[in-house]
Tab-separated table of C-alpha atoms and ligand atoms in Angstrom:
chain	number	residue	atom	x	y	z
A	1	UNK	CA	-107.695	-8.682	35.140
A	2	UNK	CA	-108.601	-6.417	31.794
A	3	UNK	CA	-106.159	-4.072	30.321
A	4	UNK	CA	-106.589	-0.920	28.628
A	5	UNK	CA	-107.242	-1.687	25.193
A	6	UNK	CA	-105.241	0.852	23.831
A	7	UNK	CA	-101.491	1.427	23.982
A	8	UNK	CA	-100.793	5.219	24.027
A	9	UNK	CA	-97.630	6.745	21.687
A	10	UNK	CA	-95.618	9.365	22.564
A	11	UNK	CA	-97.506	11.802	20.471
A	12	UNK	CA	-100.440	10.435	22.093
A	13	UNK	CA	-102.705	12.749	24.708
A	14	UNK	CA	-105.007	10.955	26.968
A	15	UNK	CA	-107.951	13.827	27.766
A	16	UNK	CA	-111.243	13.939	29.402
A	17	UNK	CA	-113.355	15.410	27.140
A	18	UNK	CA	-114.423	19.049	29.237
A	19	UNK	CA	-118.121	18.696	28.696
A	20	UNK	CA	-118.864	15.125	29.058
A	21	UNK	CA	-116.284	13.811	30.998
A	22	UNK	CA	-114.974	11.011	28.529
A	23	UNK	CA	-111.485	9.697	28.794
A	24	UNK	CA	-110.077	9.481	25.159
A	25	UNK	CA	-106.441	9.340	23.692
A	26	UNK	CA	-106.143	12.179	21.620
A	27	UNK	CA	-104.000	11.429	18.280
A	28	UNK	CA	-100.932	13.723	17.008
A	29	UNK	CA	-102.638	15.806	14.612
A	30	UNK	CA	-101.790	17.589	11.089
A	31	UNK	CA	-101.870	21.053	11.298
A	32	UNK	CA	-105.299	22.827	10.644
A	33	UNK	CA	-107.135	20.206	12.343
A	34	UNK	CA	-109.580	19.239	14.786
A	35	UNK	CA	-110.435	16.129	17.483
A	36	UNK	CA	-113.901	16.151	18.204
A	37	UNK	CA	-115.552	13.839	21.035
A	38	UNK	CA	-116.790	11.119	19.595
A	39	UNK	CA	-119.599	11.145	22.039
A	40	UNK	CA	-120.580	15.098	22.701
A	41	UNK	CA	-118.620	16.903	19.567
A	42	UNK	CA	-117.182	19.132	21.653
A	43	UNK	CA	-113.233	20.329	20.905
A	44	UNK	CA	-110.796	18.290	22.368
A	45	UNK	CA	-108.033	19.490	20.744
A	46	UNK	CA	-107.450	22.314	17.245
A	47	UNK	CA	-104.154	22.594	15.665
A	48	UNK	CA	-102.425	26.081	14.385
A	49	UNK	CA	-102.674	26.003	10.458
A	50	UNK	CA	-98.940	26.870	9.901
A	51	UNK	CA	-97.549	26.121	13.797
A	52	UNK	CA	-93.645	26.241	12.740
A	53	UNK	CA	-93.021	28.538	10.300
A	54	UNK	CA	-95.693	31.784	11.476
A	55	UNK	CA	-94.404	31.996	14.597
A	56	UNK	CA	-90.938	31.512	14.027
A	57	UNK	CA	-91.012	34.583	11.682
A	58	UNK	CA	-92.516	36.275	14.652
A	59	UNK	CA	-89.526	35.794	16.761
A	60	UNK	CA	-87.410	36.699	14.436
A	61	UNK	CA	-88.875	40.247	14.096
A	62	UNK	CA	-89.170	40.265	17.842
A	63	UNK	CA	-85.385	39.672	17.938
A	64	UNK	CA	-84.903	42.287	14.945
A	65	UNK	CA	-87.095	44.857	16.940
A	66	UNK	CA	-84.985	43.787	20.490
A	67	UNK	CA	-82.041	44.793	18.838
A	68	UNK	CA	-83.495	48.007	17.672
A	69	UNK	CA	-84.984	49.003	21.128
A	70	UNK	CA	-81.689	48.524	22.485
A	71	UNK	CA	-79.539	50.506	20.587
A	72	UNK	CA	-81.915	53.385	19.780
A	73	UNK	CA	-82.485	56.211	22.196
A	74	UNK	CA	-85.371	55.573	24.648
A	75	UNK	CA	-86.553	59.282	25.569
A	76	UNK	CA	-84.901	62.082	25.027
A	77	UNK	CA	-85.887	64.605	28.231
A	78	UNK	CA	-85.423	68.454	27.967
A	79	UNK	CA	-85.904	71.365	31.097
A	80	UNK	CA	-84.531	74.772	30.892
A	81	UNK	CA	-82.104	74.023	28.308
A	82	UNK	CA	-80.504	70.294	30.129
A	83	UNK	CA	-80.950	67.982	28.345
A	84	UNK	CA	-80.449	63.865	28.754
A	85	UNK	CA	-81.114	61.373	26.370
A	86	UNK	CA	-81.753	57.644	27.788
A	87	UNK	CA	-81.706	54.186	26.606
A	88	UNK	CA	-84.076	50.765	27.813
A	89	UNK	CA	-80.768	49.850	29.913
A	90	UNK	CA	-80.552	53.545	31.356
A	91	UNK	CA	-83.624	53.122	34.017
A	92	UNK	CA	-81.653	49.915	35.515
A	93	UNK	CA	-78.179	51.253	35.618
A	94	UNK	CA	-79.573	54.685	37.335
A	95	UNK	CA	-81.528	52.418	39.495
A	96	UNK	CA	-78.071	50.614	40.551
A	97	UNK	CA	-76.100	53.796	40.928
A	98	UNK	CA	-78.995	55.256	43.834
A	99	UNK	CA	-77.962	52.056	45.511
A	100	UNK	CA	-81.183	50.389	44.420
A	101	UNK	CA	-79.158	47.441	42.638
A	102	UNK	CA	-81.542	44.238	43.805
A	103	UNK	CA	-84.256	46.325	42.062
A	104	UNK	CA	-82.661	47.303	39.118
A	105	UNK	CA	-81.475	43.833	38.726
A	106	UNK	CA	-84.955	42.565	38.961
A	107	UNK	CA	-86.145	45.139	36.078
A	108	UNK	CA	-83.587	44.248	34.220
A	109	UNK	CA	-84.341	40.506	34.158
A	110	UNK	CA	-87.734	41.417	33.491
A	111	UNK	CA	-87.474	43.857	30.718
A	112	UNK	CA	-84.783	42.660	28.695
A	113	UNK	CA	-82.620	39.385	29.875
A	114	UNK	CA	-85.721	37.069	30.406
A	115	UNK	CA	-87.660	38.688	27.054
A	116	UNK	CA	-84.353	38.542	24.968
A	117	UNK	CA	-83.869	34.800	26.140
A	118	UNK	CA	-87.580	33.823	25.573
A	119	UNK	CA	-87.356	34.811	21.905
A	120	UNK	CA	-83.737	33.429	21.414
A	121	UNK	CA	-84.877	29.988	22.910
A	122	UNK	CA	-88.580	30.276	20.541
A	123	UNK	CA	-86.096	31.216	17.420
A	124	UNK	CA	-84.220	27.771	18.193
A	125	UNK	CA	-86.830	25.511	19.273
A	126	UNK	CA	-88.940	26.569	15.930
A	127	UNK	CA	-85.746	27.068	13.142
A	128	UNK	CA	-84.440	23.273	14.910
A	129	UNK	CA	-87.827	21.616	14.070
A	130	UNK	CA	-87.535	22.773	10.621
A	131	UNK	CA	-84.337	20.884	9.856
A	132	UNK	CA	-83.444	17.703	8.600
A	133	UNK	CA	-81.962	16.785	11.932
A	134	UNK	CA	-83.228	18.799	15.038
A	135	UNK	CA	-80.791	19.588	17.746
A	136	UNK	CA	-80.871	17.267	20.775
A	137	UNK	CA	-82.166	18.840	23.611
A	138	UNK	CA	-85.339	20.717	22.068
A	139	UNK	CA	-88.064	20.189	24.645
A	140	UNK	CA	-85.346	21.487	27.541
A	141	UNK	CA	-85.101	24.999	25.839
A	142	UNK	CA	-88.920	25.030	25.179
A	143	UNK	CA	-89.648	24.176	28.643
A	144	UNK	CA	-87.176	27.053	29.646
A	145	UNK	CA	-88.864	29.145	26.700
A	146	UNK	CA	-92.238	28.206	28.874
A	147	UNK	CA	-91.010	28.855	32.361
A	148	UNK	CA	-89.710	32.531	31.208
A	149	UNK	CA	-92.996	33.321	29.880
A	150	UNK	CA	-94.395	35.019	32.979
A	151	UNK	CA	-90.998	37.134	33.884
A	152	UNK	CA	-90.958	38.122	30.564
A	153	UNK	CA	-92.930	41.837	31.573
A	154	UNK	CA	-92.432	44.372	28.669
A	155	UNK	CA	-95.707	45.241	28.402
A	156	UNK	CA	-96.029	45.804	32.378
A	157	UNK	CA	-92.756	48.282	31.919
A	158	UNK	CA	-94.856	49.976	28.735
A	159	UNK	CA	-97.498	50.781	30.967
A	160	UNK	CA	-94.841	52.255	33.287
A	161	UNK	CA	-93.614	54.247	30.830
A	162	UNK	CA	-96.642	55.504	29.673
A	163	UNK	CA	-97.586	56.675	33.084
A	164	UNK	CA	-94.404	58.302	33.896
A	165	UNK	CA	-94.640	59.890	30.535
A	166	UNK	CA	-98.086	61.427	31.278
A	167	UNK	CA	-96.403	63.366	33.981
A	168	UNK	CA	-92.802	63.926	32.785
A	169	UNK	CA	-94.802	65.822	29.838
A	170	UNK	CA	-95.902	68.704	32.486
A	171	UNK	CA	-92.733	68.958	33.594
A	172	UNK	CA	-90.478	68.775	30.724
A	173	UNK	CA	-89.870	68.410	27.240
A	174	UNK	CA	-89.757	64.736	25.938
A	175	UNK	CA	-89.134	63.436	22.701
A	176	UNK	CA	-90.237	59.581	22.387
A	177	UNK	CA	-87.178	57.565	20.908
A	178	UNK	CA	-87.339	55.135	18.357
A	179	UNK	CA	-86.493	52.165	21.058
A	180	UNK	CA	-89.816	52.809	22.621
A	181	UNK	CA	-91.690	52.360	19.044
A	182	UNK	CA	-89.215	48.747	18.676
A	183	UNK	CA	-90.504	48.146	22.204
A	184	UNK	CA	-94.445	48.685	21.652
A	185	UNK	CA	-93.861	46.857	18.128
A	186	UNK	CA	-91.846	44.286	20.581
A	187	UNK	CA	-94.642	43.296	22.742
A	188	UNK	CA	-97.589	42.753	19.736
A	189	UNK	CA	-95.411	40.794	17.623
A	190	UNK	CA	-94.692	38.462	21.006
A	191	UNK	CA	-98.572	38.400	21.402
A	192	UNK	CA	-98.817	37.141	17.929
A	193	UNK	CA	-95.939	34.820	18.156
A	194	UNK	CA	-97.671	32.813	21.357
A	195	UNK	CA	-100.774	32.641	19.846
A	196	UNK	CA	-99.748	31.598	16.423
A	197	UNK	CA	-97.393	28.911	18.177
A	198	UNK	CA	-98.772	25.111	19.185
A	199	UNK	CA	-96.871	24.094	22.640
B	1	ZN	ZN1	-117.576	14.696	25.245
């Protein structure tokens, strides 16, 4: 009976390499680095130079710009002298009050609740690694912070917007708000956030 020679930490990654097929423990690496395969050279594994502290000033603009898009006006609408001004949490409530609740419910969650929570759980996961003593319970939010990722759908509700905007314009006057510029600014900051951030 033969035993694996090596004994695998908790920081540890066992990997097959993806272009030859070789089973390797990949080590816990510094940030900025690389693990090659010792036997192809192909990547195995390449760390984020600065993988705390980039994207956790990300999320916090995201959560300064959430905070903006919610309390600014959304679009301001103008025909034959009515006017109505609405905010991001207008579409859901009018959605509610035509009896449409389960869907307004759902675009809620999607546009606000599950984005809002995302970047709440990234800013804690990120600012507890950077203290002395991290918070118990870490990996739970960031799995949570993971699992929101694909209801988190403000750039599918931009592209709404911009469509219904295309053809509110013939009918109407609008008047983009400032939440909609928080919300654009929103979504590329959350882009940048994810990529500069090492799971
Ligand atoms: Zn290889």
């Amino acid at each position: 009976m033969s035993r694996l020679p090596l004994t695998l930490t908790a920081s540890d990654i066992l990997r097959e390499c993806p272009d030859c097929g070789l089973f390797q423990a990949v080590p816990a690496l510094r940030p900025a680095a690389v693990a090659r395969c010792p036997r192809c050279s192909a990547t195995l594994r390449r760390t984020r130079r600065n993988p705390v502290a980039a994207p956790l000033a990300l999320a916090t603009t995201a959560l300064v710009l959430f905070a903006i898009a919610t309390s600014m006006p959304f679009l301001d609408l103008s025909l034959r002298g009515y006017g109505r001004e609405t905010m991001l949490a207008s579409g859901p409530l009018a959605l509610g009050g035509e009896g449409m609740w389960e869907v307004g419910v759902v675009v809620l969650g999607t546009t606000m609740l599950a984005p809002v929570a995302r970047i709440f759980g990234m800013v804690w996961v990120l600012a507890g690694m950077r203290m002395r003593r991290p918070p118990r319970g870490l990996h739970v939010v960031f799995r949570w912070v993971e699992l929101l990722r694909p209801w988190s759908m403000v750039e599918v509700f931009l592209l709404g917007v911009f469509v219904a905007y295309t053809r509110l314009v013939a009918l109407a006057t609008v008047h983009v708000g400032g939440a909609l510029y928080a919300l654009a600014g929103l979504m590329l900051v959350m882009v940048a956030a994810d990529a500069a951030m090492d799971p």
